[in-house]
Short mmCIF file of C-alpha atoms and ligand atoms in Angstrom, two decimals:
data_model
loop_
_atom_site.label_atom_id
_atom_site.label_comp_id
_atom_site.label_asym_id
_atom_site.label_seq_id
_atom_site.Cartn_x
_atom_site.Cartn_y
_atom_site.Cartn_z
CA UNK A 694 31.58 -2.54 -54.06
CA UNK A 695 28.01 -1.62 -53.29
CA UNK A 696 26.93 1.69 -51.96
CA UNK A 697 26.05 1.33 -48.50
CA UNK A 698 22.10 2.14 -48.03
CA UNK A 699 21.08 4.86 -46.26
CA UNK A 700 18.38 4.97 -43.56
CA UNK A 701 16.97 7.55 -42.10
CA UNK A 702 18.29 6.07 -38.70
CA UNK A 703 21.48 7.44 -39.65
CA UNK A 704 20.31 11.15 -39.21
CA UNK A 705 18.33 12.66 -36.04
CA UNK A 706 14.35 12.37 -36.71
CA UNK A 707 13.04 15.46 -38.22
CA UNK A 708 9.83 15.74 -39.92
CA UNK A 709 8.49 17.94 -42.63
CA UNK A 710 5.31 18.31 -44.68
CA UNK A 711 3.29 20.78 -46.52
CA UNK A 712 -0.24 22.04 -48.28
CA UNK A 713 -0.25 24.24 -51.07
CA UNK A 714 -2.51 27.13 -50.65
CA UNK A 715 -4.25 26.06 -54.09
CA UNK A 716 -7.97 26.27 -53.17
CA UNK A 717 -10.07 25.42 -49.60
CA UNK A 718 -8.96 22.82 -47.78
CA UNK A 719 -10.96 19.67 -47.07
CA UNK A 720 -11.86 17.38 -44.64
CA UNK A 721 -8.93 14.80 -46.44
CA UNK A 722 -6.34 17.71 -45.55
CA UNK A 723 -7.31 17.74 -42.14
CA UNK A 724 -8.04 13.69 -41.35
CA UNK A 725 -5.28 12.88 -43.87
CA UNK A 726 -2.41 15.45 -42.95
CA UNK A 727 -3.62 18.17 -40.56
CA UNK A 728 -5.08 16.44 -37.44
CA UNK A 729 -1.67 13.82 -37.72
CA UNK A 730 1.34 16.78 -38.15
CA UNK A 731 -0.48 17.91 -34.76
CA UNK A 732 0.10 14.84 -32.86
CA UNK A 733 4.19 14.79 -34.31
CA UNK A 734 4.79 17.91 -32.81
CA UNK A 735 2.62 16.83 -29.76
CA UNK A 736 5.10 13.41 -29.80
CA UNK A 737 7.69 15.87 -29.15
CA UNK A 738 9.29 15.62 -32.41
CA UNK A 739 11.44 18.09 -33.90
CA UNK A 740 8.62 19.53 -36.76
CA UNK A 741 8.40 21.79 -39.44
CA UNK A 742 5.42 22.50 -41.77
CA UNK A 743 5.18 24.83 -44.66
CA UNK A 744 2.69 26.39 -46.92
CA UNK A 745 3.94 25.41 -50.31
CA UNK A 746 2.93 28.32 -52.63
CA UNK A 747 5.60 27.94 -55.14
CA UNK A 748 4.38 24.43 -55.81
CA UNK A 749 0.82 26.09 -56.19
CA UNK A 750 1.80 28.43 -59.10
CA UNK A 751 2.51 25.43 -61.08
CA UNK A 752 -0.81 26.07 -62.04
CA UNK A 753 -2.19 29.76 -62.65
CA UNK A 754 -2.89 31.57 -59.03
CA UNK A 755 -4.34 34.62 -59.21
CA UNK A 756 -2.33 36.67 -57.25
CA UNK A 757 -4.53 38.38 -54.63
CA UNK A 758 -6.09 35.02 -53.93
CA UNK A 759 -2.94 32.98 -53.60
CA UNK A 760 -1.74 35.67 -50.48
CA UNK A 761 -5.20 34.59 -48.86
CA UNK A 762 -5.09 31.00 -49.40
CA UNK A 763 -1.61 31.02 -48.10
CA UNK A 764 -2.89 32.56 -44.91
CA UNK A 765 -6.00 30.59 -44.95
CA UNK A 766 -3.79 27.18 -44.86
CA UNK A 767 -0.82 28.66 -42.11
CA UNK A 768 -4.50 29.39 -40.16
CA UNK A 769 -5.55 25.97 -40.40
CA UNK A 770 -2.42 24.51 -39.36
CA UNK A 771 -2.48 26.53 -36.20
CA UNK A 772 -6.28 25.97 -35.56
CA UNK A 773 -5.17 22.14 -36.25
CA UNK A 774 -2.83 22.41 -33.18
CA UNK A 775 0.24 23.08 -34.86
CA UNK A 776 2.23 25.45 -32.27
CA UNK A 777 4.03 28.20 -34.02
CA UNK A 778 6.69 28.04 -31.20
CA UNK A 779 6.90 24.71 -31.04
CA UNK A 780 7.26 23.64 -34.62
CA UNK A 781 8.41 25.90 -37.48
CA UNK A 782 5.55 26.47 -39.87
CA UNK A 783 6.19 29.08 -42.92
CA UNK A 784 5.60 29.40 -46.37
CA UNK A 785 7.95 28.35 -48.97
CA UNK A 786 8.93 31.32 -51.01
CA UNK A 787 10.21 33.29 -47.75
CA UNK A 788 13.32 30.26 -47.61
CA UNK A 789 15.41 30.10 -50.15
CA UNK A 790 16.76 26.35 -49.78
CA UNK A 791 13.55 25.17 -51.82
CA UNK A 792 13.79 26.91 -54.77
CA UNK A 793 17.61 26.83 -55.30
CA UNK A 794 18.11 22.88 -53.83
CA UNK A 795 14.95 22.26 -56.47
CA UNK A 796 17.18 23.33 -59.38
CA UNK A 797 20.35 21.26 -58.60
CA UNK A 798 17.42 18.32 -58.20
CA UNK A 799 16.48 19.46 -61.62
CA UNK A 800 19.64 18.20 -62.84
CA UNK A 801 19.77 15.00 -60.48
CA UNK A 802 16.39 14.01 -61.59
CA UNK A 803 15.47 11.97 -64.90
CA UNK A 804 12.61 13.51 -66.95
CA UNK A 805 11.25 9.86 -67.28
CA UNK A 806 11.11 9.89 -63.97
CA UNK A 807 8.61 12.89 -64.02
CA UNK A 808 6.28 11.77 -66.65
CA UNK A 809 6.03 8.60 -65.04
CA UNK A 810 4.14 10.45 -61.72
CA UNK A 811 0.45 9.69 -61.52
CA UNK A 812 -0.18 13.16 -60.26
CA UNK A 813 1.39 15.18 -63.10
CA UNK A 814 -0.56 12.84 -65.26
CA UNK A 815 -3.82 13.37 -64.09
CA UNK A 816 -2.75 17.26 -63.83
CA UNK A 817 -1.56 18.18 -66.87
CA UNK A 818 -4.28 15.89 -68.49
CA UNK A 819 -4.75 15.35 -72.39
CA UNK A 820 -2.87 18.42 -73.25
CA UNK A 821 0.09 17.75 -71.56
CA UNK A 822 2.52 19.96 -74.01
CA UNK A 823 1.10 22.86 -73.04
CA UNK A 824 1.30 22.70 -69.02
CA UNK A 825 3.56 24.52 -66.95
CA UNK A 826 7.19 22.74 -67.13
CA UNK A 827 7.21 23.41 -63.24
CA UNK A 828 4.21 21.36 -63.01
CA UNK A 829 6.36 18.68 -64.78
CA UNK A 830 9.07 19.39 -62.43
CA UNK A 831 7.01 19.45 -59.13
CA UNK A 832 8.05 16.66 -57.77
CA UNK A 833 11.95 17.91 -57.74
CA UNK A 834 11.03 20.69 -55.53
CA UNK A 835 9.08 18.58 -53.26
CA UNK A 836 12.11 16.72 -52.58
CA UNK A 837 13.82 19.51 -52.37
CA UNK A 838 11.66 20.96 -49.50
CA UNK A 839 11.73 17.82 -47.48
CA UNK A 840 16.20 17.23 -48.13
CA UNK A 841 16.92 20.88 -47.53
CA UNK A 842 16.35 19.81 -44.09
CA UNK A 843 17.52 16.39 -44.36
CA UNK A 844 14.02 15.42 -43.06
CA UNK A 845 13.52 11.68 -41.91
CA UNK A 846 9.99 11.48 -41.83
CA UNK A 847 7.26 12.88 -43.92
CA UNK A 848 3.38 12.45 -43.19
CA UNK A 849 1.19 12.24 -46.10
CA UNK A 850 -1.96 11.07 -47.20
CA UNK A 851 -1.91 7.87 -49.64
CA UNK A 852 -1.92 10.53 -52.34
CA UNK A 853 1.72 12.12 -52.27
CA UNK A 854 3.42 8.31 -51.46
CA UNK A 855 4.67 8.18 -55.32
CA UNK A 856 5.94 11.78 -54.59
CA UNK A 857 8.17 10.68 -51.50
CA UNK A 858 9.38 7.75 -53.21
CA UNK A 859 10.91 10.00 -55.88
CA UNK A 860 12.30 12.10 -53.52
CA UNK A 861 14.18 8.63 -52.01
CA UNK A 862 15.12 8.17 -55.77
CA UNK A 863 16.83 11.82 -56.05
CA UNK A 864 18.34 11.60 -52.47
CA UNK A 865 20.11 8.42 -53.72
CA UNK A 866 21.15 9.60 -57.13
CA UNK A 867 22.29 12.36 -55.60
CA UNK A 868 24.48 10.09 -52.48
CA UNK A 869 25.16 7.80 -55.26
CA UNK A 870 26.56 10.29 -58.10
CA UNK A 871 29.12 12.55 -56.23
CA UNK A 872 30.08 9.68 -53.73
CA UNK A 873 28.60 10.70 -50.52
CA UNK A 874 26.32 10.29 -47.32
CA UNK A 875 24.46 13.25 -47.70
CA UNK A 876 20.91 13.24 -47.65
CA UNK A 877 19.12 10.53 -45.66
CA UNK A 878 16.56 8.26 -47.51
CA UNK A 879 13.21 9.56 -45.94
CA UNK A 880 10.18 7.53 -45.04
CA UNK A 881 6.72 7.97 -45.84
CA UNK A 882 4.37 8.37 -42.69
CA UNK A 883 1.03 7.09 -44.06
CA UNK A 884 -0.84 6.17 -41.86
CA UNK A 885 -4.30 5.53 -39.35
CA UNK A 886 -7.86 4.85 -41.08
CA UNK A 887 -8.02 8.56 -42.84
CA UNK A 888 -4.78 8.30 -44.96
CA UNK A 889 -7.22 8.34 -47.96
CA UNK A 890 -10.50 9.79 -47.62
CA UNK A 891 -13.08 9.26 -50.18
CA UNK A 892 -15.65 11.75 -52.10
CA UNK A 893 -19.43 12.11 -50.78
CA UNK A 894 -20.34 11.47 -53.84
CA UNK A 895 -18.19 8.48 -54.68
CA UNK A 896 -16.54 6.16 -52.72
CA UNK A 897 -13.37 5.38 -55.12
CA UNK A 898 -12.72 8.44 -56.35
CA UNK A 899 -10.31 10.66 -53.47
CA UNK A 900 -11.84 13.66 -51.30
CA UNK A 901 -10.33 16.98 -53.59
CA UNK A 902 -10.61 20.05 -53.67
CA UNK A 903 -10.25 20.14 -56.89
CA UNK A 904 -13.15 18.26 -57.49
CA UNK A 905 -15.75 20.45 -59.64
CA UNK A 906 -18.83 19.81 -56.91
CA UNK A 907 -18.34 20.99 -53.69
CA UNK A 908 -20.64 18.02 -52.53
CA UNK A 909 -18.04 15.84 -52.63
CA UNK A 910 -16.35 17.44 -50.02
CA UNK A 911 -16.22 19.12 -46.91
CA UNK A 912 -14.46 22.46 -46.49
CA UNK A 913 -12.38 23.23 -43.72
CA UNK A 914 -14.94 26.91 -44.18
CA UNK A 915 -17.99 25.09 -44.00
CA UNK A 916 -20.43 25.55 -41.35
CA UNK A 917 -22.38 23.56 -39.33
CA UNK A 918 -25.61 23.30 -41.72
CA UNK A 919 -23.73 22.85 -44.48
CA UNK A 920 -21.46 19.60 -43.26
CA UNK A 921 -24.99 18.41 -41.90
CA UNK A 922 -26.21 18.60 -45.35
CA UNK A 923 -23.52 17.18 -47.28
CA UNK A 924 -23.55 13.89 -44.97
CA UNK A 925 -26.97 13.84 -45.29
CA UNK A 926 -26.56 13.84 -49.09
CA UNK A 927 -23.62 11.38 -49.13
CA UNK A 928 -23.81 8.74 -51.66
CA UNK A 929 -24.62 5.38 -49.19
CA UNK A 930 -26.18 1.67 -50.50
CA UNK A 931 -29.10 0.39 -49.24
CA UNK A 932 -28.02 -1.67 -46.82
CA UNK A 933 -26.91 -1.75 -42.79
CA UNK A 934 -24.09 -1.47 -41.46
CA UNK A 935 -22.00 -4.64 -40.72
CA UNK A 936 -20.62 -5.53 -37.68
CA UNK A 937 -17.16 -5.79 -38.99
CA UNK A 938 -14.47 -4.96 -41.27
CA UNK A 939 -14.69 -7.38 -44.00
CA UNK A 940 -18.20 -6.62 -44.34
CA UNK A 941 -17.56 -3.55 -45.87
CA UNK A 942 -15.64 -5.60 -48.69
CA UNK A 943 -16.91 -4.30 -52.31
CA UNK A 944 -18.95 -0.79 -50.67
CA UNK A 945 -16.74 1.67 -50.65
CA UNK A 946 -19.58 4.57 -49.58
CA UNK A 947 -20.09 2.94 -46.69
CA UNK A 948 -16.26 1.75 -45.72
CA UNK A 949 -15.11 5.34 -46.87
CA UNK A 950 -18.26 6.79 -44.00
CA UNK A 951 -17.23 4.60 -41.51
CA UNK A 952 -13.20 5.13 -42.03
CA UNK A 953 -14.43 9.14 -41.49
CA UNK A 954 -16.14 8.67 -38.44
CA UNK A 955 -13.31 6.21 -37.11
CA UNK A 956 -10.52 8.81 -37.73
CA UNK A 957 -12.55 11.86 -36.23
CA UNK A 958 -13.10 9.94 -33.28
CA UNK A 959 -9.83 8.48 -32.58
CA UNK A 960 -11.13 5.05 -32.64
CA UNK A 961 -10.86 1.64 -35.42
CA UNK A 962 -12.62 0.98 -37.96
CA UNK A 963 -13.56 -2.05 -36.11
CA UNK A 964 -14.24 -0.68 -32.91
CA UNK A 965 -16.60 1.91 -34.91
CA UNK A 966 -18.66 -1.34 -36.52
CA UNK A 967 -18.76 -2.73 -33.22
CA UNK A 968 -20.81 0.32 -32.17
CA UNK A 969 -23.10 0.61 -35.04
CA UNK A 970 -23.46 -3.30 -36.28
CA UNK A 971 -26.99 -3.29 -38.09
CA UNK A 972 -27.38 0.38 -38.04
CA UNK A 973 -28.99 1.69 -40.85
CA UNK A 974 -27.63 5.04 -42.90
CA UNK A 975 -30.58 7.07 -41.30
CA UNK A 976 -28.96 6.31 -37.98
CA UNK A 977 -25.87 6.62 -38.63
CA UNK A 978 -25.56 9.90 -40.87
CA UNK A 979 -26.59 11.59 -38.36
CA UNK A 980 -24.51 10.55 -35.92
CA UNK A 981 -21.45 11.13 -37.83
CA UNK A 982 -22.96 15.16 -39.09
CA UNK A 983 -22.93 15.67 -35.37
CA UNK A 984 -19.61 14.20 -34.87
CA UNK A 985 -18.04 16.02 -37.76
CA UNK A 986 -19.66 19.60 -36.69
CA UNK A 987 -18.44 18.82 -32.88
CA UNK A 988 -14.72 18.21 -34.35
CA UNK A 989 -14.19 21.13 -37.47
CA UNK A 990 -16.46 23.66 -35.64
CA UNK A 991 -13.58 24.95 -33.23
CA UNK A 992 -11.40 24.51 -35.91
CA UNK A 993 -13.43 26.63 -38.44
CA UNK A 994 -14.15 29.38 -35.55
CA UNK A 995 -10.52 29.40 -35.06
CA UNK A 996 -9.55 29.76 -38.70
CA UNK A 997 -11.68 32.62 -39.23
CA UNK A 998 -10.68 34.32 -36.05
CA UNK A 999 -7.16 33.98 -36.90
CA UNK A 1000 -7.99 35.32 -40.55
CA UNK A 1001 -9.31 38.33 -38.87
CA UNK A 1002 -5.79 39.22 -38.16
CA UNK A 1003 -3.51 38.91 -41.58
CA UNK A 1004 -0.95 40.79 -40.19
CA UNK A 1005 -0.46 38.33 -37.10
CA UNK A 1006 -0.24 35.29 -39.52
CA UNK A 1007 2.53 37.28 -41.69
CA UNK A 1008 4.47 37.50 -38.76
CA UNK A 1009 4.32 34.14 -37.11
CA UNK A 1010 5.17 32.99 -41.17
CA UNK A 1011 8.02 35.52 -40.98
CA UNK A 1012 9.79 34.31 -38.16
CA UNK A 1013 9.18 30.68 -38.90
CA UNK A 1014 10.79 31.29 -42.15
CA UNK A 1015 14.35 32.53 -40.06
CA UNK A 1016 14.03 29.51 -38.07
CA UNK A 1017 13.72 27.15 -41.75
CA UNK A 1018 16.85 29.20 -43.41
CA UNK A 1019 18.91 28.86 -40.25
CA UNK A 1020 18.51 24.77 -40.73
CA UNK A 1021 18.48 24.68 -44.48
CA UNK A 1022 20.92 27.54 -45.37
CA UNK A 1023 24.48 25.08 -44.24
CA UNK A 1024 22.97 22.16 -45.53
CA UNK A 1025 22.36 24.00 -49.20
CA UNK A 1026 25.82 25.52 -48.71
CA UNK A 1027 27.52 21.95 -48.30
CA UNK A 1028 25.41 21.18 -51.62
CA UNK A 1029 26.92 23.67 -53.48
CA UNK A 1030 30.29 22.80 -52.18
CA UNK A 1031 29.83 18.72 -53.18
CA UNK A 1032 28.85 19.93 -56.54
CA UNK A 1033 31.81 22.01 -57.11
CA UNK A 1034 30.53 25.58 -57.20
CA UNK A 1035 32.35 28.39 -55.55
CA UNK A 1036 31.23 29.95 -52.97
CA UNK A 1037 33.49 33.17 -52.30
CA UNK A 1038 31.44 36.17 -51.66
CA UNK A 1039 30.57 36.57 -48.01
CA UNK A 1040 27.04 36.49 -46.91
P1 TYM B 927 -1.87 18.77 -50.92
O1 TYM B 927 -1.81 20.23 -50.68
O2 TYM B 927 -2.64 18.28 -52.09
O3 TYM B 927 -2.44 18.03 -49.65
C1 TYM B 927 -1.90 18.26 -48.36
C2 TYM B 927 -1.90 16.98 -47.56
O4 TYM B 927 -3.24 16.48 -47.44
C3 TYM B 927 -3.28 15.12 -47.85
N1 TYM B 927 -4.58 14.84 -48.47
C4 TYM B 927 -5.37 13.81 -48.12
N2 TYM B 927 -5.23 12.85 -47.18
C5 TYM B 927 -6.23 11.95 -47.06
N3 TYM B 927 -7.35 11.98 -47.84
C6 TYM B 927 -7.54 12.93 -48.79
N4 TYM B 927 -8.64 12.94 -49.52
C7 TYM B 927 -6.51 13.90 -48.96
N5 TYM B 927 -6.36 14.97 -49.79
C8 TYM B 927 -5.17 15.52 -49.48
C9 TYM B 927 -2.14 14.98 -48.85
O5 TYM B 927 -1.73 13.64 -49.00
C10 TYM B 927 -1.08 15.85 -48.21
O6 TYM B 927 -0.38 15.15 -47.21
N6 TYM B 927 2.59 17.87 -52.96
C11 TYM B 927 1.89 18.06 -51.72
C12 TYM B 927 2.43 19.20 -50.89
C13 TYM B 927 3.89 19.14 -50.62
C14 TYM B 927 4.54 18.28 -49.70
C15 TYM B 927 5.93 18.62 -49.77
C16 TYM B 927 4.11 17.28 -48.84
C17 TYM B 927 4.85 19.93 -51.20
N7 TYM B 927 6.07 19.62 -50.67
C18 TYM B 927 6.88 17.97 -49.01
C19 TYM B 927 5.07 16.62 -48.08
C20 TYM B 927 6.44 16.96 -48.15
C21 TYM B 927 0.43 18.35 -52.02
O7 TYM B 927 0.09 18.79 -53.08
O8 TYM B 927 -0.40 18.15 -50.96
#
């Protein structure tokens, strides 16, 4: 008889999603993941968001810098709007559900599976022997981070969607091997006009920042001269804007501009056209640097405010990190018990 399937209907709604602290974030974090985990917890969903630095030592961190990132990334989630009391943001090391739910996913998971992901591809590059095997086996502890909580709902940019359909795979290897209802079959949030936003300096190619030129993006750090002068710069064609949509068919510099403004405004695509139908790029550059400082400037001022006080952000990490083991530790503990491992000691 065939397994039932599992949807995510069957368990309360709970959301997770994280950033590594692997460089400065950009103005695709924000748009793309930032700006929308804010308006979850503001939907008065039941959130948590984590700064994944064990997925960022997949590739070398140098120590030092990795404690800052992490801090830099838990202050841009709180400049973002995420509410340290009202959702539960913390990094991933402090919780022990990630690392040790990643290794029984290690043995749930199909290597095939891994080499087949897009991102470890383009990661591990041309010398692929000689990368990290966690960065092989990142996508098992991504699942593992979003089951130890039996999350429903995950919001991502386009990017990670390959990610969270491996972690579907895994939950339903794992239901489907020891003969249970365990882990629900989460869904992808991807979604609004910023769920992939482009590089300044090319229009197909994904916002990074890994990217080597730092004019391709903007940083979450950057002031207000700088994200004046990197729109300025952005790589545009020659010709005005159209007045709608379809227009924008075969330029992506333009369509990826407009998507930007749309999504820092709250407003469509469309209804941005609408307002700037036969504009040309030295009208509407402009208009978008002043939009972009007016949105990331209280943001940045926050982030560096909050980064004046490291010892604050520990904390508020700290005790959002109780608040993740009290919800993950039973659910790794009934794990262990499906599996068949003992668990006699008392803790
Ligand atoms: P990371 O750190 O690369 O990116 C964090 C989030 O930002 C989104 N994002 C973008 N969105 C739109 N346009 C862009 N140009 C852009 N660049 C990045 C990403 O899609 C992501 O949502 N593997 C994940 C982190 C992770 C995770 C998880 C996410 C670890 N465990 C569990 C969700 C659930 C990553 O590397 O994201």
């Amino acid at each position: 008889m065939a397994e039932p399937v599992q949807t995510p209907q069957a368990f309360p709604t709970r959301i997770f999603s994280g950033i590594q602290p692997s460089g400065s974030l950009t103005l695709g974090n924000y748009l793309g993941a930032l700006k929308r985990f804010a308006q979850k917890q503001d939907e008065g969903i039941e959130t948590l968001y984590c700064v994944v630095d064990l997925h960022a030592i997949t590739v070398w961190q140098d120590p030092e810098k990795l404690r800052q990132q992490t801090r830099e990334v838990a202050a841009a989630y709180i400049a973002s709007g995420i509410d340290p009391k009202r959702s539960i943001l913390y990094n991933q090391s402090q919780v022990r559900a990630h690392a040790e739910l990643a290794w029984i996913f290690n043995c749930v998971a199909r290597i095939g599976w891994m080499y087949r992901m897009t991102q470890f591809k383009d990661k591990a590059g041309a010398n692929s022997e000689n990368s990290s095997l966690g960065l092989l086996a990142y996508p098992s502890l991504m699942a593992a981070d979003i089951l130890a909580f039996k999350a429903t709902h995950v919001p991502v940019g386009e990017d990670q969607k390959q990610h969270i359909e491996l972690t579907r795979d895994i939950a339903a290897k794992f239901n489907h091997d020891y003969k249970v209802n365990f882990f629900p079959i989460t869904e992808p949030l991807i979604e609004g006009p910023a769920t992939k936003v482009m590089s300044l300096r090319d229009g197909t190619k994904k916002m990074s920042k890994s990217d080597p030129s730092d004019q391709s993006r903007i940083n979450l750090t950057d002031d207000a001269d700088t994200i004046a002068k990197k729109i300025r710069k952005a790589k545009t064609d020659a010709e005005p804007l159209p007045d709608n949509v379809e227009g924008l068919e075969g330029r992506p510099d333009a369509r990826s501009l407009v998507n930007i403004y749309a999504a820092l405004s709250d407003r469509t695509t469309a209804d941005v056209l609408t307002e700037f139908a036969g504009a040309q790029f030295g009208t509407f550059k402009p208009a978008l640097a002043d939009l972009a400082v007016e949105k990331l400037g209280p943001i940045t001022a926050e982030m560096n405010r909050l980064m004046q006080e490291p010892d604050e952000i520990d904390a508020i990490l700290g005790r959002g990190a109780e608040r993740a083991e009290a919800i993950s530790s039973p659910i790794l503990n009934d794990v262990y018990d499906i599996v068949g491992m003992i668990r006699s000691r008392q803790v």
